[in-house]
PDB file of C-alpha atoms in Angstrom:
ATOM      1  CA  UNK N 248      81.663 125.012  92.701  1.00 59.00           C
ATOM      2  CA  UNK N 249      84.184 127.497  94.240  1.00 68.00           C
ATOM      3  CA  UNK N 250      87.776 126.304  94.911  1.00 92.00           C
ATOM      4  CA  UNK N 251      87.114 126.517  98.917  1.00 96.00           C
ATOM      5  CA  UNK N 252      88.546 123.922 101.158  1.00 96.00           C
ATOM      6  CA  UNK N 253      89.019 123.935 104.514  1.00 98.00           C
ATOM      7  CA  UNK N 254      91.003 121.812 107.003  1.00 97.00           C
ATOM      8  CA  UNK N 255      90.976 119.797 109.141  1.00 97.00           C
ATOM      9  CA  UNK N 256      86.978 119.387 108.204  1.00 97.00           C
ATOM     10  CA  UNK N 257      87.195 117.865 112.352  1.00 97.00           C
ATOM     11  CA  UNK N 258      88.771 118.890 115.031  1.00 97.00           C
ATOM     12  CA  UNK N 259      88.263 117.626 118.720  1.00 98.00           C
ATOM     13  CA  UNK N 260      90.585 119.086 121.659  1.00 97.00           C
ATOM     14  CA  UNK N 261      90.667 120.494 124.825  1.00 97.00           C
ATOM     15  CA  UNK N 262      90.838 123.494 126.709  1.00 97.00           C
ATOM     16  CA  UNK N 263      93.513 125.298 127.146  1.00 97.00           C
ATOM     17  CA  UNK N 264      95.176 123.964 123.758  1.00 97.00           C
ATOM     18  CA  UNK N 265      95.969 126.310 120.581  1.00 96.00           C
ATOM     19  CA  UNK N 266      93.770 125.835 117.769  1.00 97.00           C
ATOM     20  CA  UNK N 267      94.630 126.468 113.712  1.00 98.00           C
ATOM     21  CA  UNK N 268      91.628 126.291 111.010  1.00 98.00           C
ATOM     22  CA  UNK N 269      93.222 126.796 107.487  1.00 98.00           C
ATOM     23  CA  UNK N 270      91.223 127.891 104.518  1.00 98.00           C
ATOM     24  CA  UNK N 271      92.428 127.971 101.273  1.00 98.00           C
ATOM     25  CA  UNK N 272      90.953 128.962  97.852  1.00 97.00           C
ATOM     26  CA  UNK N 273      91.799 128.798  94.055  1.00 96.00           C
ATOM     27  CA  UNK N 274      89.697 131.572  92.786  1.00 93.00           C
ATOM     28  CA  UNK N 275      92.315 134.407  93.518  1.00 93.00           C
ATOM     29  CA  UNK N 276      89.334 136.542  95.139  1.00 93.00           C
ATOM     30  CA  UNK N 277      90.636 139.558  97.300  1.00 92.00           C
ATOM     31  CA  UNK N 278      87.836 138.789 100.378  1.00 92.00           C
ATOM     32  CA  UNK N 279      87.919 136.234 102.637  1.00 95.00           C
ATOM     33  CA  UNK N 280      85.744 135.459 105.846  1.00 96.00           C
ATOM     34  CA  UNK N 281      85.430 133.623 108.973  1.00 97.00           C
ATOM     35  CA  UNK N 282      82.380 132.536 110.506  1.00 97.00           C
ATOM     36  CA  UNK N 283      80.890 130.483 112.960  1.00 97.00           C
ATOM     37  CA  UNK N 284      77.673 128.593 112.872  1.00 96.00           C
ATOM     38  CA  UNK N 285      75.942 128.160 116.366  1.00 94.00           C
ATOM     39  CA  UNK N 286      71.834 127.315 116.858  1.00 88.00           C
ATOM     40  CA  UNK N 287      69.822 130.400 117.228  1.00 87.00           C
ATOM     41  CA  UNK N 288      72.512 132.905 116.085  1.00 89.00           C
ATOM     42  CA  UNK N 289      73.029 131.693 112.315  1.00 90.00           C
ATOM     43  CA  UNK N 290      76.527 132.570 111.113  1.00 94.00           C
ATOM     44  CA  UNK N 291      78.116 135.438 112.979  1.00 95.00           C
ATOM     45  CA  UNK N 292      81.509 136.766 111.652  1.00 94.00           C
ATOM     46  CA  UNK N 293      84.695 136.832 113.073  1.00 97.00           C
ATOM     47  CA  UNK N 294      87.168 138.244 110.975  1.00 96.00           C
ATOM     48  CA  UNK N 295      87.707 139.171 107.645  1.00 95.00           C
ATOM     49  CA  UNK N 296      90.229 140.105 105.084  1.00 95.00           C
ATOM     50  CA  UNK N 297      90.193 142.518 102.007  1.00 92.00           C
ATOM     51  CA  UNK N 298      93.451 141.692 101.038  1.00 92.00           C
ATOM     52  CA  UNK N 299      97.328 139.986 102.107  1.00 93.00           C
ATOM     53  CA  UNK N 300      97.559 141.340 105.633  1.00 92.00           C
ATOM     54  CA  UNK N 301      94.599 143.143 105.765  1.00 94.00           C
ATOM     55  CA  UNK N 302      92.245 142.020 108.091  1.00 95.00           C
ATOM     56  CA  UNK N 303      89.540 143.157 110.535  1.00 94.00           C
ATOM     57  CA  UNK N 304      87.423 142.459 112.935  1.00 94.00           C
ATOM     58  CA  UNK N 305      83.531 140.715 112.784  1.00 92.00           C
ATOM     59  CA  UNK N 306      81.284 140.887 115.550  1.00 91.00           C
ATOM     60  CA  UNK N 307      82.538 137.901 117.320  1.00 95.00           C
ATOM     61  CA  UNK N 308      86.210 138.557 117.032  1.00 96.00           C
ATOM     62  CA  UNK N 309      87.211 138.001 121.135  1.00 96.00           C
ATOM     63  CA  UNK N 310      89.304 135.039 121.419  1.00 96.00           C
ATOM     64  CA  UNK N 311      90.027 134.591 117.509  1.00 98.00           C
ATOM     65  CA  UNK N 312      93.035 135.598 115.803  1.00 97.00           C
ATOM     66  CA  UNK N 313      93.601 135.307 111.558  1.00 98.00           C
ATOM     67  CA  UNK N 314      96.326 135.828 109.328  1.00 97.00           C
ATOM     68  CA  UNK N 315      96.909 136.005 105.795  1.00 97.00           C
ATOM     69  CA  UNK N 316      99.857 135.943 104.238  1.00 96.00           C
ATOM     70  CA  UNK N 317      99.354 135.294 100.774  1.00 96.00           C
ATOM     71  CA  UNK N 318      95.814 135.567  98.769  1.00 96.00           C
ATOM     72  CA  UNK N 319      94.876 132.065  98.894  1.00 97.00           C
ATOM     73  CA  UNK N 320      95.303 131.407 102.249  1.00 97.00           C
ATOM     74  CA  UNK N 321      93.581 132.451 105.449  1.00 98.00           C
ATOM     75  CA  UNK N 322      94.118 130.927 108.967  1.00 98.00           C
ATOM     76  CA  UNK N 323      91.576 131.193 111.932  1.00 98.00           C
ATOM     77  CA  UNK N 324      93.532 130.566 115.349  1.00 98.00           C
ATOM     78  CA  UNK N 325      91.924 129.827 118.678  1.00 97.00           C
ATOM     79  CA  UNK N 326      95.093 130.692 121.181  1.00 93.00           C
ATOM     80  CA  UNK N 327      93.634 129.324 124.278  1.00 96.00           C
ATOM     81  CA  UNK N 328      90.502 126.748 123.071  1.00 97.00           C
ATOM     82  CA  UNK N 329      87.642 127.337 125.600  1.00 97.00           C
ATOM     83  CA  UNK N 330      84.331 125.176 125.566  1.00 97.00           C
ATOM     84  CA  UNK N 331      82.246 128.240 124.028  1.00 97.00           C
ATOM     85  CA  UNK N 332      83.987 127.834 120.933  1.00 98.00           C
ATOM     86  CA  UNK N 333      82.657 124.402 120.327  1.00 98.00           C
ATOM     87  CA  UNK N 334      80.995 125.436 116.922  1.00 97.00           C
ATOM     88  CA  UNK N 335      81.082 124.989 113.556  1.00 97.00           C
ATOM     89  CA  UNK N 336      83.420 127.196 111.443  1.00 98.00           C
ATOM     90  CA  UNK N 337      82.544 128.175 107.933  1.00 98.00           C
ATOM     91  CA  UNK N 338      85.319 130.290 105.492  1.00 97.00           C
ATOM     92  CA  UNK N 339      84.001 132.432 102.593  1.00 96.00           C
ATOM     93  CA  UNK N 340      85.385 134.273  99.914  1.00 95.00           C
ATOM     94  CA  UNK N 341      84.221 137.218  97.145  1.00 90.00           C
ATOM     95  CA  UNK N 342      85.580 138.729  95.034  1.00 86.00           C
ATOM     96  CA  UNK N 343      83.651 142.366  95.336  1.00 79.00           C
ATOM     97  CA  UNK N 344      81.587 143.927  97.594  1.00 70.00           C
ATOM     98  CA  UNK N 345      78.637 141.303  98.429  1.00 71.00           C
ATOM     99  CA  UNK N 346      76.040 143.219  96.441  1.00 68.00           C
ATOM    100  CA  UNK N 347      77.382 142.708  93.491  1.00 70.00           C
ATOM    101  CA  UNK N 348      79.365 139.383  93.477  1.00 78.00           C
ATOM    102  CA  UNK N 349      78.197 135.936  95.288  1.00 84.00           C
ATOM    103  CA  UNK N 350      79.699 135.328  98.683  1.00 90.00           C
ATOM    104  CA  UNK N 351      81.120 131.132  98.285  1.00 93.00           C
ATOM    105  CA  UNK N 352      81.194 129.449 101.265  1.00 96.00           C
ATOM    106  CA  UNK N 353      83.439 126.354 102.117  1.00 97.00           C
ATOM    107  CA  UNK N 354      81.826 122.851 103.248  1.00 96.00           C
ATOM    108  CA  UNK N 355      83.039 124.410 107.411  1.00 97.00           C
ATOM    109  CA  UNK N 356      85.204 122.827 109.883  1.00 98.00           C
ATOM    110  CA  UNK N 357      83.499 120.989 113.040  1.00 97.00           C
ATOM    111  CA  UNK N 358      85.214 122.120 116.162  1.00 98.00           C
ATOM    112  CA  UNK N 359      84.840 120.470 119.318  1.00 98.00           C
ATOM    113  CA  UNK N 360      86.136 121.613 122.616  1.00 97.00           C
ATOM    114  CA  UNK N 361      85.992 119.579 125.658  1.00 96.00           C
TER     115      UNK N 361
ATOM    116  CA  UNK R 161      71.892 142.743 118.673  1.00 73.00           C
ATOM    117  CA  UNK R 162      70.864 141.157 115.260  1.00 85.00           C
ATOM    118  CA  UNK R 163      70.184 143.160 112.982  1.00 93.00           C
ATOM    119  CA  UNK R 164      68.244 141.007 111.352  1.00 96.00           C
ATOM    120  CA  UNK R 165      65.730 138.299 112.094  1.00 96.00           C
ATOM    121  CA  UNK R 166      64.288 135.031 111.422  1.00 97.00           C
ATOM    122  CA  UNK R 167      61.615 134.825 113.595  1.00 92.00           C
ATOM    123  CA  UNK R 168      60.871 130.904 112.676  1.00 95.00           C
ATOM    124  CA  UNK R 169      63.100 128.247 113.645  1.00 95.00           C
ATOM    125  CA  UNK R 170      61.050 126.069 111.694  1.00 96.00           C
ATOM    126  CA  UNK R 171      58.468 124.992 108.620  1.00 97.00           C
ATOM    127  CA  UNK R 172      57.158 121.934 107.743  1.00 98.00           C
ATOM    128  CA  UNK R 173      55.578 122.127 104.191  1.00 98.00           C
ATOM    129  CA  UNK R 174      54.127 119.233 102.303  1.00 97.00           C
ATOM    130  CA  UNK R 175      55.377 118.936  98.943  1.00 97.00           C
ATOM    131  CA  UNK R 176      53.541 120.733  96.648  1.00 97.00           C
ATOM    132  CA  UNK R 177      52.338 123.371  98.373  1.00 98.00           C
ATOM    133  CA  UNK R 178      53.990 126.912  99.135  1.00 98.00           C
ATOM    134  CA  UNK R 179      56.690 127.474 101.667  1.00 98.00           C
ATOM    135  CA  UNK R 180      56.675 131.067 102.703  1.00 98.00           C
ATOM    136  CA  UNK R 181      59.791 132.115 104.708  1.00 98.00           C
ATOM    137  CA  UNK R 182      59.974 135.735 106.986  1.00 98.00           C
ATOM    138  CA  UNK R 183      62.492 137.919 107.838  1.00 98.00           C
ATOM    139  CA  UNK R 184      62.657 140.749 109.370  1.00 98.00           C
ATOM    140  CA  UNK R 185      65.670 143.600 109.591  1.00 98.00           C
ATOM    141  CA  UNK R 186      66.588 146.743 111.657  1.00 97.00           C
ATOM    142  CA  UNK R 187      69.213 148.287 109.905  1.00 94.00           C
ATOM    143  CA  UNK R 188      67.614 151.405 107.128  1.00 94.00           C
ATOM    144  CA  UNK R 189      71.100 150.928 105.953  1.00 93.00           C
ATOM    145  CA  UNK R 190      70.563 147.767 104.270  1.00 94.00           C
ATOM    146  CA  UNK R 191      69.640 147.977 100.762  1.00 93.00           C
ATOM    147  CA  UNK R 192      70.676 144.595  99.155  1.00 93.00           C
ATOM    148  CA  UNK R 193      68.992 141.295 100.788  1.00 95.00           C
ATOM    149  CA  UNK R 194      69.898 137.348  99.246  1.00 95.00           C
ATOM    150  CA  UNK R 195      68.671 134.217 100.670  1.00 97.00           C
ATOM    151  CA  UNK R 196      70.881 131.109 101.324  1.00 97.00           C
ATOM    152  CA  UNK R 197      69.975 127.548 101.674  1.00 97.00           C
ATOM    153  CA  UNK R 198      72.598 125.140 103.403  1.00 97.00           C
ATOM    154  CA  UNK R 199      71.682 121.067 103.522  1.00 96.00           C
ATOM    155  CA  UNK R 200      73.539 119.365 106.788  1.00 93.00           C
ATOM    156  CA  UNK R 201      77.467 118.866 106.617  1.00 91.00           C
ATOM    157  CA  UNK R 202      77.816 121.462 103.969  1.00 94.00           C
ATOM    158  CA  UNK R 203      78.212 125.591 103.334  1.00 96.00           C
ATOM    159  CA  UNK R 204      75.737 127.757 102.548  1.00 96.00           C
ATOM    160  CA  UNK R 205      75.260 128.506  99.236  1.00 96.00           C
ATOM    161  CA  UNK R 206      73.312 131.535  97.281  1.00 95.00           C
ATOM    162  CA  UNK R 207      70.144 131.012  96.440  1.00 97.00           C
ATOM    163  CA  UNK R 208      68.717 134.560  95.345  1.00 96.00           C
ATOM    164  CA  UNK R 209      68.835 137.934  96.120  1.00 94.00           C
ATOM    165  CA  UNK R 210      66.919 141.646  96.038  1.00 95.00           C
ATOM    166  CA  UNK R 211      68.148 144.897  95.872  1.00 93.00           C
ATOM    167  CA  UNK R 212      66.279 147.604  97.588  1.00 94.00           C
ATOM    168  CA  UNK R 213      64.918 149.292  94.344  1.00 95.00           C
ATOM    169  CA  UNK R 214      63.061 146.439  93.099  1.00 96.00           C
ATOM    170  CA  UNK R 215      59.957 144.708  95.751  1.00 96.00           C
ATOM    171  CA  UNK R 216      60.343 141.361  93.937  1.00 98.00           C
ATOM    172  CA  UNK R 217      62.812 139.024  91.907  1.00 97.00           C
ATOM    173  CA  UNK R 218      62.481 135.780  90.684  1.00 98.00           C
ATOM    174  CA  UNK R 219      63.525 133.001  89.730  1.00 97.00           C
ATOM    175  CA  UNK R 220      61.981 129.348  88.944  1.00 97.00           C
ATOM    176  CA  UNK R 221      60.799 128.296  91.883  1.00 98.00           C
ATOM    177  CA  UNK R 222      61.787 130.945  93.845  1.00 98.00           C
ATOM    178  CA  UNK R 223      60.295 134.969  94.972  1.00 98.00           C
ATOM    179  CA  UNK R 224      61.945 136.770  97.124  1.00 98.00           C
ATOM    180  CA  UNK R 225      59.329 140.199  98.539  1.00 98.00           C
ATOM    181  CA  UNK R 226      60.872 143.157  99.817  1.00 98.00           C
ATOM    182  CA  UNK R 227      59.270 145.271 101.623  1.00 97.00           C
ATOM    183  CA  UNK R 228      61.335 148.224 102.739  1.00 96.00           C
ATOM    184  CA  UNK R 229      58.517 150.708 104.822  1.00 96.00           C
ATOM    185  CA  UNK R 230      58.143 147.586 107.164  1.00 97.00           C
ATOM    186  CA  UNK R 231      61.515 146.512 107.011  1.00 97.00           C
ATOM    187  CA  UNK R 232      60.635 142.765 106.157  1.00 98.00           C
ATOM    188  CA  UNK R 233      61.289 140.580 103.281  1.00 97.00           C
ATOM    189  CA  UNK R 234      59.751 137.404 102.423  1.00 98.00           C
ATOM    190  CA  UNK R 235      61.179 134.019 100.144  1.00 98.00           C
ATOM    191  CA  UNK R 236      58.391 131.889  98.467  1.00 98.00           C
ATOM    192  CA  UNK R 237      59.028 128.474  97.260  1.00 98.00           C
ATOM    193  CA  UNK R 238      56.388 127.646  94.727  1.00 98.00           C
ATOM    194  CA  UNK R 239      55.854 123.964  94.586  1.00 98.00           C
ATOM    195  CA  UNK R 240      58.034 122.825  97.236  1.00 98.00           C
ATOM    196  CA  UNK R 241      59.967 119.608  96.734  1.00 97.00           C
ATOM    197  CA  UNK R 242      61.811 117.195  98.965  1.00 96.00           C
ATOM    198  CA  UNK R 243      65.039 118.546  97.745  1.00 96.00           C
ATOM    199  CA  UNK R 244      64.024 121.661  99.354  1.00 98.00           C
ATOM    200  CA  UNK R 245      64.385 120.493 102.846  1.00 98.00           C
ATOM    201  CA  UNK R 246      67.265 122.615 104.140  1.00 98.00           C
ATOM    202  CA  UNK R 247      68.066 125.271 106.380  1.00 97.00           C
ATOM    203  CA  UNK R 248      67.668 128.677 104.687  1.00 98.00           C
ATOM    204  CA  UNK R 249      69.410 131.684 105.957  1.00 97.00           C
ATOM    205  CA  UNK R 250      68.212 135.616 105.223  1.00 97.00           C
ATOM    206  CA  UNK R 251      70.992 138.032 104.731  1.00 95.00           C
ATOM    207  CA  UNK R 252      71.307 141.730 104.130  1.00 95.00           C
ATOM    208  CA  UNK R 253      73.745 144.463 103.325  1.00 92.00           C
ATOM    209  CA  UNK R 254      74.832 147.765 102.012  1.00 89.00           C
ATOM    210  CA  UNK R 255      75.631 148.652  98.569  1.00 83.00           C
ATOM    211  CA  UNK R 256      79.872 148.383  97.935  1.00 76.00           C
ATOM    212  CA  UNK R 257      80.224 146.595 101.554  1.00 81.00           C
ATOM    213  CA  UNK R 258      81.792 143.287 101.466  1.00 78.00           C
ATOM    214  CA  UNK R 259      80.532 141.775 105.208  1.00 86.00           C
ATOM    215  CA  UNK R 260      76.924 140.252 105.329  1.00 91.00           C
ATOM    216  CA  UNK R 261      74.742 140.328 108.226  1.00 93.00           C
ATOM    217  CA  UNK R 262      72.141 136.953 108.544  1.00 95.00           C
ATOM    218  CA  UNK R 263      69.582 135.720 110.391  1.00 96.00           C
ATOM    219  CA  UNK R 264      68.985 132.898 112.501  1.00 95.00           C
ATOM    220  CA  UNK R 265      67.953 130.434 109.983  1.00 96.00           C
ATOM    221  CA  UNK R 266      64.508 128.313 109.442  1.00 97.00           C
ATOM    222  CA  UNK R 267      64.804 125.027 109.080  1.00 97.00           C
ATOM    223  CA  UNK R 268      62.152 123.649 106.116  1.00 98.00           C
ATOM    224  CA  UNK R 269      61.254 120.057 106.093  1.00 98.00           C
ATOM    225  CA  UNK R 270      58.784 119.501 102.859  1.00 98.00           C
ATOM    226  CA  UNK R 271      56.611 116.212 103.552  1.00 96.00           C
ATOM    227  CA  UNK R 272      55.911 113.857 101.035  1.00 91.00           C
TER     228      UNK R 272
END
């Protein structure tokens, strides 16, 4: 399996509050992902990184910042939690371009707003 | 607007037999498709892929069926098993990108 973890694996708050999902990986690959898991849309990206502060947006990037400061670590933040971000939140790594190396996902975070 | 589609929420399958999953995809840019399966309270992971110059890979159990006039690609899961119960996601992209566009997701529940 890939060296992807993700934490907190939980995560119930409110609105309103500040929200940080960490991901963190062993494998030294440049790319790293954000996505969110939500019935009837599959897994719709956020953000993404192709390298230590380089980042860009996905297609659902309103209301989600990321950083990443060093290579194994990249941090989703929810500044102001609203209850449409109730999802779950998957990271995923590469280490090319997705046509030519797998795309390793991490076991996702379960985020609850109320 | 997804780009592409899973037009099945759901299969039910009993074991044995074939599961034959759709999807469908807007995009001419595409020109690399892979399939992922993901069981409940875990990521997705790879299960096999296509690239647009070939109309068929394979492996064990599994054929994946491009075809690229009508934009639609199909995965075949010859005999299906209980352990195949999962949600399976279609995915495409362009050769040398590095984001993946997916589908909806069916949901395949083989029956003993």
């Amino acid at each position: 399996d890939a060296g992807i973890t993700q934490s907190p694996r939980h995560k119930v708050t409110e609105t309103g509050t500040p929200v940080t999902l960490r991901c963190h990986q062993t494998e030294n690959h440049r790319y790293m992902y954000w996505y969110r898991q939500d019935p009837g849309h599959g897994l719709r990206l956020i953000h993404y990184s192709y390298g230590v502060k380089d980042t860009d947006k996905g297609e659902v990037s309103d209301g989600y910042s990321v950083s990443r400061s060093k290579t194994e670590d990249f941090l989703l933040t929810l500044e102001s939690a609203t209850s449409s971000q109730t999802s779950v939140y998957f990271c995923a790594i590469s280490g090319q371009a997705v046509s030519t190396d797998t795309q390793y996902f991490g076991p996702g975070t379960r985020l609850t707003v109320l | 607007d997804q780009q592409v589609k899973q037009n099945s929420p759901s299969l039910s399958v009993q074991e044995g037999r074939i599961s034959i999953l759709n999807c469908d995809y807007t995009n001419s840019m595409f020109d690399y498709f892979l399939w992922y399966k993901k069981y409940p309270a875990e990521g997705p992971t790879f299960l096999i892929s296509i690239s647009s110059i070939k109309d068929k890979n394979e492996d064990g159990r599994f054929t994946v069926f491009l075809n690229k006039s009508a934009k639609h690609l199909s995965l075949h899961i010859v005999p299906s098993q209980p352990g195949d119960s999962a949600v399976y996601f279609c995915a495409a992209t362009h050769t040398n990108d590095y984001k993946l566009s997916f589908g909806a997701g069916t949901t395949v529940t083989v029956r003993a």
